[in-house]
Short mmCIF file of C-alpha atoms in Angstrom, two decimals:
data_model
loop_
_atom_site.label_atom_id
_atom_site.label_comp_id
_atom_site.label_asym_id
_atom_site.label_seq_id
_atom_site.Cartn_x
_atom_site.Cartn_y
_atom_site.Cartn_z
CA UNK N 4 -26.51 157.89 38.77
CA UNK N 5 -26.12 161.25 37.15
CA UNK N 6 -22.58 161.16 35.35
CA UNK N 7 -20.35 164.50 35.94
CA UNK N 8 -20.00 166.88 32.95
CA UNK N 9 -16.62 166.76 31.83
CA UNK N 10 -14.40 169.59 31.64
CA UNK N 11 -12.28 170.58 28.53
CA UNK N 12 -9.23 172.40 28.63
CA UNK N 13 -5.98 171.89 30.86
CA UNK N 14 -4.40 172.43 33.91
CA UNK N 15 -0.96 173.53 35.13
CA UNK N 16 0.05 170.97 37.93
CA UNK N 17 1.98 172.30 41.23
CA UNK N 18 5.41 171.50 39.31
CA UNK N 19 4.38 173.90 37.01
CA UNK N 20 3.41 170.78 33.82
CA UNK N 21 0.40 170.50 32.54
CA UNK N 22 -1.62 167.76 33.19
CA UNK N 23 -4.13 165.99 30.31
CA UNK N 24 -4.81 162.58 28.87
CA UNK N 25 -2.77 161.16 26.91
CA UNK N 26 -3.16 161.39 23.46
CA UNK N 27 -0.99 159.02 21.90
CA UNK N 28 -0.02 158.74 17.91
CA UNK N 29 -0.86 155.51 16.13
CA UNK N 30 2.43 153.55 16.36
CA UNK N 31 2.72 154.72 19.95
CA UNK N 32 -1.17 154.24 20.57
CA UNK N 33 -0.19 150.20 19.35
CA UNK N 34 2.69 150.03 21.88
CA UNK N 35 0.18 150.02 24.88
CA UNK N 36 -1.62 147.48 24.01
CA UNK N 37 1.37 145.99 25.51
CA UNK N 38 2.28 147.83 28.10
CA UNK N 39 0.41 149.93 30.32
CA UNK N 40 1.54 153.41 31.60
CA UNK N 41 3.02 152.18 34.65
CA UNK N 42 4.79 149.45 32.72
CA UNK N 43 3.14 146.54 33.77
CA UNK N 44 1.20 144.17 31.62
CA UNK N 45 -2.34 144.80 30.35
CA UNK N 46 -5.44 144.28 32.22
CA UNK N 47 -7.79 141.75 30.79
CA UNK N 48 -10.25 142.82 28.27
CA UNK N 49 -13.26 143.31 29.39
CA UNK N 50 -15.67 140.94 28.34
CA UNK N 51 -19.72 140.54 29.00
CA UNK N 52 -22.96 142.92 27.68
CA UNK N 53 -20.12 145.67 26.88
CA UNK N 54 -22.06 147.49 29.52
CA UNK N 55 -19.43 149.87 31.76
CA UNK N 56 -20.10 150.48 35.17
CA UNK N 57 -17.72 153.31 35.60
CA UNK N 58 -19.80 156.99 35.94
CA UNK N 59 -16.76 159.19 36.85
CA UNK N 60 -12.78 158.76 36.73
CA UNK N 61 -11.11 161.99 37.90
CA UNK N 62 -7.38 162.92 38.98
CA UNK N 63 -7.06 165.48 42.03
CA UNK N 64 -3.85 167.29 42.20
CA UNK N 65 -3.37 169.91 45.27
CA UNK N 66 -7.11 169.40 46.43
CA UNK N 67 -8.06 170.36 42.89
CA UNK N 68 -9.78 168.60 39.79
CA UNK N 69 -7.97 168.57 36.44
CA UNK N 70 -9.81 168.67 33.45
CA UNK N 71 -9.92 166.24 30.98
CA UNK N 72 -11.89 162.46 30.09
CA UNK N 73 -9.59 160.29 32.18
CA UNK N 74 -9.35 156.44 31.53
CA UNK N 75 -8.77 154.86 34.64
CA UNK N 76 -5.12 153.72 33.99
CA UNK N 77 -3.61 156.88 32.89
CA UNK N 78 -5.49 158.95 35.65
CA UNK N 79 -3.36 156.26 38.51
CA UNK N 80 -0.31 156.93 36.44
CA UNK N 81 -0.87 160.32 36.56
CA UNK N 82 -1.63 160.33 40.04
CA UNK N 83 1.88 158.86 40.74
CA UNK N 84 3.77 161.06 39.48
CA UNK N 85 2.16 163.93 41.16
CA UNK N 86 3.24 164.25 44.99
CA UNK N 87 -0.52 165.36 46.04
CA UNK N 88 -2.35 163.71 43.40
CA UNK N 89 -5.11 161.08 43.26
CA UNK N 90 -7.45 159.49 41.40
CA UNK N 91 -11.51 158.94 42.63
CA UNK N 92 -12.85 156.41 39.98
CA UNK N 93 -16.33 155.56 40.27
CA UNK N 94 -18.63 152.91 39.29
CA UNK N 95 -22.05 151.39 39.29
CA UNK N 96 -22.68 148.36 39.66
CA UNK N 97 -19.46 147.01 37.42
CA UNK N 98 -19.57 143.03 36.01
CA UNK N 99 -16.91 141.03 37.19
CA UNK N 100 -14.65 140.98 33.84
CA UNK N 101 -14.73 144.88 34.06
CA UNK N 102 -14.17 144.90 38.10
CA UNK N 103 -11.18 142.48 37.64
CA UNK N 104 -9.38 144.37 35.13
CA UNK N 105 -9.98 147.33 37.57
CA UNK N 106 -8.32 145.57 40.34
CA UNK N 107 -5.38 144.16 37.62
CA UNK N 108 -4.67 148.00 36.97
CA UNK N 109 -4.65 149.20 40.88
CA UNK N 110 -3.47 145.99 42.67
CA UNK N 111 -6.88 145.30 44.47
CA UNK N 112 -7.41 141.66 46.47
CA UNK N 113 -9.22 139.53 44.31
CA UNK N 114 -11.50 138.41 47.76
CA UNK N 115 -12.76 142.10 48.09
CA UNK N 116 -12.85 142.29 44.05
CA UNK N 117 -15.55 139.46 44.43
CA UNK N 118 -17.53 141.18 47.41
CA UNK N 119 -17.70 144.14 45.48
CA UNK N 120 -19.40 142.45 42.87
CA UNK N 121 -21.85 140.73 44.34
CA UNK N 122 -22.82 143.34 46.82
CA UNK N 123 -24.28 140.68 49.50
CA UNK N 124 -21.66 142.26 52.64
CA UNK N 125 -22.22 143.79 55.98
CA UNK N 126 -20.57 147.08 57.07
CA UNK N 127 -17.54 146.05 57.63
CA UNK N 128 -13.41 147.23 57.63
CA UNK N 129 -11.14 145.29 55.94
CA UNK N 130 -7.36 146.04 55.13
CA UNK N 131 -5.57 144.36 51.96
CA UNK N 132 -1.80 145.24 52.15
CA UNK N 133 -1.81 149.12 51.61
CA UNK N 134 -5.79 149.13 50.24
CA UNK N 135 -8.25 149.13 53.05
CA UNK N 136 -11.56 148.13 51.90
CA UNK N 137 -14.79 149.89 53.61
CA UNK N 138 -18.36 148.67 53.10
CA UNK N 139 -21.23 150.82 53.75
CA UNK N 140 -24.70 149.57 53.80
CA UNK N 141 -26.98 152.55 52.33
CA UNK N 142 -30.53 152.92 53.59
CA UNK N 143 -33.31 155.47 51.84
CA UNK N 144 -36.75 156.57 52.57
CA UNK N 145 -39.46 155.15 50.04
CA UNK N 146 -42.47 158.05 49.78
CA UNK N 147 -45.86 156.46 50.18
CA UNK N 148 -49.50 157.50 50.79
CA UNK N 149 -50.60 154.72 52.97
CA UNK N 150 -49.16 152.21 55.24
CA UNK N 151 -49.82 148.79 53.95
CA UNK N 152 -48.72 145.48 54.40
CA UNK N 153 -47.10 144.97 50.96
CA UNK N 154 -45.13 149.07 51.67
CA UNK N 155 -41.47 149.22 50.85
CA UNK N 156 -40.26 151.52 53.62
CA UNK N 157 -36.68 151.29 53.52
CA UNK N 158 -34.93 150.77 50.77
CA UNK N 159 -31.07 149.76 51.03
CA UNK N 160 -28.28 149.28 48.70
CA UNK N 161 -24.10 149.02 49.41
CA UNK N 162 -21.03 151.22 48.29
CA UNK N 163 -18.09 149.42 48.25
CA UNK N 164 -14.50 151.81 48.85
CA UNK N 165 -11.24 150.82 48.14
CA UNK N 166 -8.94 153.29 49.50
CA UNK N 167 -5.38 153.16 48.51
CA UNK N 168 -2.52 155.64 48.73
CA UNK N 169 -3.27 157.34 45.59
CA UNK N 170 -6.70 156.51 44.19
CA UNK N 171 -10.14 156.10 45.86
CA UNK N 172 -12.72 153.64 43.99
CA UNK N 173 -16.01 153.69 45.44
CA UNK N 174 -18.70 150.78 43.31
CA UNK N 175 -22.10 151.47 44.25
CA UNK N 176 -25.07 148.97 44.45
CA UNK N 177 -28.73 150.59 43.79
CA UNK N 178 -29.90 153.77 44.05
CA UNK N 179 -30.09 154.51 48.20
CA UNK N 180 -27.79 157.14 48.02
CA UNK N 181 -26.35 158.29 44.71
CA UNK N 182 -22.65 159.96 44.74
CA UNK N 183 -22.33 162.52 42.24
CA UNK N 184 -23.44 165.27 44.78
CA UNK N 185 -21.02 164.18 47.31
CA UNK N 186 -18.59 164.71 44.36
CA UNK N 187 -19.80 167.97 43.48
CA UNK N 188 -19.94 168.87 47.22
CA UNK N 189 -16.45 168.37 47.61
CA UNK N 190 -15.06 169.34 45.06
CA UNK N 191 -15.85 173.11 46.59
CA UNK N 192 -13.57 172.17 49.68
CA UNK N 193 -10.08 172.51 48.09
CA UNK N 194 -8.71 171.92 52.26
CA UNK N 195 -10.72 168.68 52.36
CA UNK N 196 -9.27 167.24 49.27
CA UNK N 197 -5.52 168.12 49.66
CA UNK N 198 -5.97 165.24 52.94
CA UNK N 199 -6.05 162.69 49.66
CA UNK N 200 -8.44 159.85 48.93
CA UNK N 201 -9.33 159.37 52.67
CA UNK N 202 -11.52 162.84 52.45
CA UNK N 203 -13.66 161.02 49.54
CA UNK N 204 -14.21 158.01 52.33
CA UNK N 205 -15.32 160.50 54.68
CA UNK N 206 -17.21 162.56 52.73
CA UNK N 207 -19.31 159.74 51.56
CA UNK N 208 -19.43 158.02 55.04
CA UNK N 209 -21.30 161.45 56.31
CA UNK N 210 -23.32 161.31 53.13
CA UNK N 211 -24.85 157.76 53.66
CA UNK N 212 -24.90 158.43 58.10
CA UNK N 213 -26.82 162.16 56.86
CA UNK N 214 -29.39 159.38 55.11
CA UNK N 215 -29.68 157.10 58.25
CA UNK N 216 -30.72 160.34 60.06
CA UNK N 217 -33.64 161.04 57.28
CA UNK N 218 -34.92 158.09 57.15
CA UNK N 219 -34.72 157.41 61.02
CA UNK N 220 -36.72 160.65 61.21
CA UNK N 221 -39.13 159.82 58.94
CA UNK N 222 -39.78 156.27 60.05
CA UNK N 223 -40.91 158.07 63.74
CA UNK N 224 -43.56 159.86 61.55
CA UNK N 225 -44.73 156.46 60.38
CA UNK N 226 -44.73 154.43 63.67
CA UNK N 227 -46.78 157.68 65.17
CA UNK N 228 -49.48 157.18 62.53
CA UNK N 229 -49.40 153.15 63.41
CA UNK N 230 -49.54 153.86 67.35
CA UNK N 231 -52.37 156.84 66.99
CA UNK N 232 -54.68 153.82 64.92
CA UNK N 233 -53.94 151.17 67.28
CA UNK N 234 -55.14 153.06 70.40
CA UNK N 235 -58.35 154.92 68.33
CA UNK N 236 -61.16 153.64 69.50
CA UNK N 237 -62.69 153.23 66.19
CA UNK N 238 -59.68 152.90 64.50
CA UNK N 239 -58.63 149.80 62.55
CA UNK N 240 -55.10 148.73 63.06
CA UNK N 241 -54.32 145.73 61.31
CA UNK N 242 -51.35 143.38 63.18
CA UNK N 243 -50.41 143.09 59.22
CA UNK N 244 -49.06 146.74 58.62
CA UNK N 245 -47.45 146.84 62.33
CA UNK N 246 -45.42 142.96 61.26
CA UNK N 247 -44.62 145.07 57.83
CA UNK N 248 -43.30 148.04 59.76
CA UNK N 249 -40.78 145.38 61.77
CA UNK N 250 -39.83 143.65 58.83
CA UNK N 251 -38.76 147.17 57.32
CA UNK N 252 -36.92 148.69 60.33
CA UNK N 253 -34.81 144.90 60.93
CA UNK N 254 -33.82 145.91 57.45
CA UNK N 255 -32.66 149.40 58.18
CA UNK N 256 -31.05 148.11 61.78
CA UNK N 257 -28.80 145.61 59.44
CA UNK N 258 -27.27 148.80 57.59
CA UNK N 259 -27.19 150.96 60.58
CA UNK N 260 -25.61 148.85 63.68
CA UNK N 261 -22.68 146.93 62.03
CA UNK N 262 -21.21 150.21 61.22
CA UNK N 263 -20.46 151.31 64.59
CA UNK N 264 -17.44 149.00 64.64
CA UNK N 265 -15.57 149.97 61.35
CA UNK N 266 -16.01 153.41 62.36
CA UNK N 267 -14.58 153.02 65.63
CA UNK N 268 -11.28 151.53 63.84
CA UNK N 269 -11.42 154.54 61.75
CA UNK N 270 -11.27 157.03 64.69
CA UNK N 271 -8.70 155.00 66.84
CA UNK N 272 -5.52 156.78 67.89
CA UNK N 273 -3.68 153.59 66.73
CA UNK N 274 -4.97 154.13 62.95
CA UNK N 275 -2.41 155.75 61.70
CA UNK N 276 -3.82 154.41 57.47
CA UNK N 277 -6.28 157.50 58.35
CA UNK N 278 -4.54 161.42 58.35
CA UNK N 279 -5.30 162.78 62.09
CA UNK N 280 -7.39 165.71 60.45
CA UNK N 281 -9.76 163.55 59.07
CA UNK N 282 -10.05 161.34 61.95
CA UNK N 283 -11.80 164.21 63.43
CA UNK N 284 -14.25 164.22 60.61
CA UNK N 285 -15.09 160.32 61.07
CA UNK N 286 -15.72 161.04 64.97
CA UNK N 287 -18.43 163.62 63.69
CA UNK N 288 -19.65 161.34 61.41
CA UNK N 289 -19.48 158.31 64.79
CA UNK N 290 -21.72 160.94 66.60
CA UNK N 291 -24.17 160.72 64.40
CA UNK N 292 -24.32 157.46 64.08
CA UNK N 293 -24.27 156.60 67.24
CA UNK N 294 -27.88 158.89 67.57
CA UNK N 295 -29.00 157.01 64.54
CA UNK N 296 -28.45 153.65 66.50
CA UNK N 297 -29.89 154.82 69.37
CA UNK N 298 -33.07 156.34 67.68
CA UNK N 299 -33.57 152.34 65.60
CA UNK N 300 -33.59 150.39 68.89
CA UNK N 301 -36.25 152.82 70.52
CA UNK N 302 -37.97 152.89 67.51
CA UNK N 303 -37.59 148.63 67.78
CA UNK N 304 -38.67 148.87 71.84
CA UNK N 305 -41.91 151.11 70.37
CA UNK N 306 -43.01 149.05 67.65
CA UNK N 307 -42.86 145.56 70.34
CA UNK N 308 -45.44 148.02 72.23
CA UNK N 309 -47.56 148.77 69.97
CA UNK N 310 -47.50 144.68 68.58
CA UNK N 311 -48.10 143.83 72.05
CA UNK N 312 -50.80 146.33 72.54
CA UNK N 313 -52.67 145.41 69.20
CA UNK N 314 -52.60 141.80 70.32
CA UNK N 315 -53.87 142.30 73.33
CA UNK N 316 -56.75 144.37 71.91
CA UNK N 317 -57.25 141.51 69.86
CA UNK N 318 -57.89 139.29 72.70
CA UNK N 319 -60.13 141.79 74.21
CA UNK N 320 -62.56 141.77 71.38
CA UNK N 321 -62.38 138.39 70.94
CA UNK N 322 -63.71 138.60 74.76
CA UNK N 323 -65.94 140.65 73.93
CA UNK N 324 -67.53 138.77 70.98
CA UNK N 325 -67.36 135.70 73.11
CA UNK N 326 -69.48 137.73 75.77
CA UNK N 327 -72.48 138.80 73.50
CA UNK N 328 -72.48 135.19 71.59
CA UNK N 329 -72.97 133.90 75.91
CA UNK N 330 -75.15 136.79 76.88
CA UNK N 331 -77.04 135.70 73.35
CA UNK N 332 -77.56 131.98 74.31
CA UNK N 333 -78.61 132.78 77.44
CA UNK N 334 -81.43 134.53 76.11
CA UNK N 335 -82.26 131.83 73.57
CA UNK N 336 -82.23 128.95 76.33
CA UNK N 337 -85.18 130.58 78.01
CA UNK N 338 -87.31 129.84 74.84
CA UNK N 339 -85.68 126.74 74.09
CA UNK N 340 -86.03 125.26 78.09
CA UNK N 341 -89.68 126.41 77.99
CA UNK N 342 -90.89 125.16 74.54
CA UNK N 343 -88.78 121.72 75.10
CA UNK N 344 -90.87 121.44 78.51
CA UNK N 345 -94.33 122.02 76.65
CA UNK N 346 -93.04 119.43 74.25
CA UNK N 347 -93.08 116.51 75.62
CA UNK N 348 -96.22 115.81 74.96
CA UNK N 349 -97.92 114.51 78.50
CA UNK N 350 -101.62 113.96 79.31
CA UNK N 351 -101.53 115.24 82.44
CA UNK N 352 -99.42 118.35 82.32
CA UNK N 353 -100.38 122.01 84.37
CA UNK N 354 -101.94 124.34 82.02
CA UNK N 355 -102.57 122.37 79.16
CA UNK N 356 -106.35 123.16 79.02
CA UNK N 357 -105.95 126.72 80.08
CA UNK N 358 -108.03 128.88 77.51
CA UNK N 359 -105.21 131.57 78.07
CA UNK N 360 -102.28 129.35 78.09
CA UNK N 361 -100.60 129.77 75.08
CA UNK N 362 -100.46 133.47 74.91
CA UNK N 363 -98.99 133.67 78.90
CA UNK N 364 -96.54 131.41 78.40
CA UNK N 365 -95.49 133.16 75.32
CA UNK N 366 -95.81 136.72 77.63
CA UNK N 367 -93.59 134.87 80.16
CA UNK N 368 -91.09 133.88 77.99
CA UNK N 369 -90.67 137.28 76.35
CA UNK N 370 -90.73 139.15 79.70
CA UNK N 371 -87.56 136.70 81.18
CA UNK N 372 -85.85 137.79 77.55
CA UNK N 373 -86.40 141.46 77.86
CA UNK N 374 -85.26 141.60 81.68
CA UNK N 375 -81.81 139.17 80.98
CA UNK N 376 -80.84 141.14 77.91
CA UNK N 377 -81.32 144.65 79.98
CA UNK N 378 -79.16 143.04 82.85
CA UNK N 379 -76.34 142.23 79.89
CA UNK N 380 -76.82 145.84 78.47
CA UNK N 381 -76.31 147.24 82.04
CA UNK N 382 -73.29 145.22 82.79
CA UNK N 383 -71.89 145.97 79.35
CA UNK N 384 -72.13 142.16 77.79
CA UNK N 385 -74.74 143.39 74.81
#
């Protein structure tokens, strides 16, 4: 993912202070090493390949971004204080001993700490005290000349959103749909953001649903080119490539379908986690959805069709072949019942001292071979 620049500079806040990190002297500097800013204890440190997953940490006060290279503590401490602030902090792909200090800092469940890690979940709504936990399965479109059967088609990942009352952590799995434009996108819609961290879960909900609808478009261009070479006459569509293009569309129907539910949760009257304004949003973004779902199980209904029809052309030519092999045989046994008869070596046999014999029969036989394989041509067996 393409990290944000960050901004220099400060802020005023809506109370008229001035918002920035913290820049602490030395003696102080030592004293939070015990505490944090909120007063509680310290996170663990984290331990592992010193490899950070987080990309972006950044405070929103008002619907507005405040400058400054936030650490992810002092941005949610920040974000307290202020009465329309919050904090998005985003990662990739964090290691446990970083994604458990994370959760130490905001008070995240250590059960959806350990799905977030290991990224093996199915859409799905979950709510943790005051921290719901959303997980979106994301789906992209892999560019490719031909249609093989070794293609990657779809290619799918997971973001991960923990959505608190202040603060908004998304943790993204591979690269199916990357964030930072989402961020930059929104961070243009000052109304948006003053709804708090619930306009970041909506925003990238309707990022990854806009994806579904690319790649659901794209994947009718592909099953078109697979149903135009399975009904050319003298094209060659191989069962392989049609079983490849199934395999790839199950895998896009496992991100799309299970997120009809969570969705509906979001939308329902009775949600009241979710501010009414962007409720709307979420039933925009269950719209499209809902098309996406519909388009995936016509696309599933097309691509049984066109297996079925393939295998029945199969069959066909196998008929076929089975026909000429017959039609074939036939023409072989005249020669074969003929010269067996004339081989049996008798005394007294018709035509054996014929001066002429040998060439007739040899006439006769070709003549019976000539007028069987016109009578297969005709009916269509050679």
């Amino acid at each position: 993912m393409t990290d944000r620049a960050d901004q220099g500079g400060t802020a005023p806040s809506h109370t008229g202070r001035v918002l920035r990190p913290r820049a602490w002297p030395s003696p102080v500097r030592a004293m939070t090493r015990i505490l944090n800013a909120d007063g509680s204890p310290p996170a663990p440190t984290p331990t592992g390949t010193g490899r950070s997953g987080v990309v972006d940490c950044a405070l929103y006060v008002d619907g507005k971004r405040q400058p400054g290279d936030w650490t992810y503590a002092d941005a949610l401490a920040a974000a307290r204080r202020e009465e329309h602030g919050f904090v998005w902090l985003g990662l990739h792909q964090p290691e446990l001993a970083e994604m458990t200090a994370i959760a130490a800092t905001y008070g995240l469940h250590e059960l959806a700490v350990e799905d977030a890690v290991k990224a093996e979940q199915r859409p799905k709504l979950e709510r943790f005290g005051n921290v719901s936990f959303l997980v979106l399965r994301t789906a992209r479109y892999c560019e490719h000349a031909e249609l093989t059967e070794n293609s990657e088609v779809v290619e799918t990942g997971q973001v991960m959103l923990f959505i608190g009352p202040n603060f908004l952590i998304s943790v993204r799995h591979g690269d199916a749909s990357r964030l930072s434009p989402v961020r930059a996108d929104l961070e243009t819609k000052q109304e948006l953001l003053l709804q708090g961290p619930w306009s970041v879960a909506y925003a990238i909900t309707d990022r990854v649903v806009d994806l579904y609808l690319e790649v659901a478009e794209q994947l009718e261009d592909d099953l078109d080119v697979l149903e135009a070479e399975v009904f050319d006459r003298n094209g060659r569509g191989r069962i392989q490539r049609i079983y490849q293009m199934k395999r790839e569309l199950v895998e896009f129907k496992r991100a799309v379908v299970p997120l009809q539910r969570p969705l509906m949760t979001l939308t329902s009257q009775v949600n009241r986690e979710v501010p009414k304004e962007i409720r709307r949003y979420f039933r925009d973004v269950q719209d499209h959805l809902s098309r996406t779902v519909e388009q995936v199980n016509s696309y599933d209904d097309l691509l049984n069709s066109i297996l079925q029809a393939r295998l029945a052309q199969v069959t066909v030519d196998q008929n076929n072949d089975m026909r000429k092999i017959a039609a074939w045989a036939a023409i072989a046994a005249v020669w074969t019942a003929i010269a067996g008869i004339y081989g049996m070596n008798f005394e007294n046999m018709p035509e054996l001292n014929m001066t002429y014999g040998y060439p007739v029969v040899l006439a006769l036989m070709l003549a019976i071979s000539l007028a069987l394989y016109r009578w297969f041509r005709r009916n269509g067996w050679l």
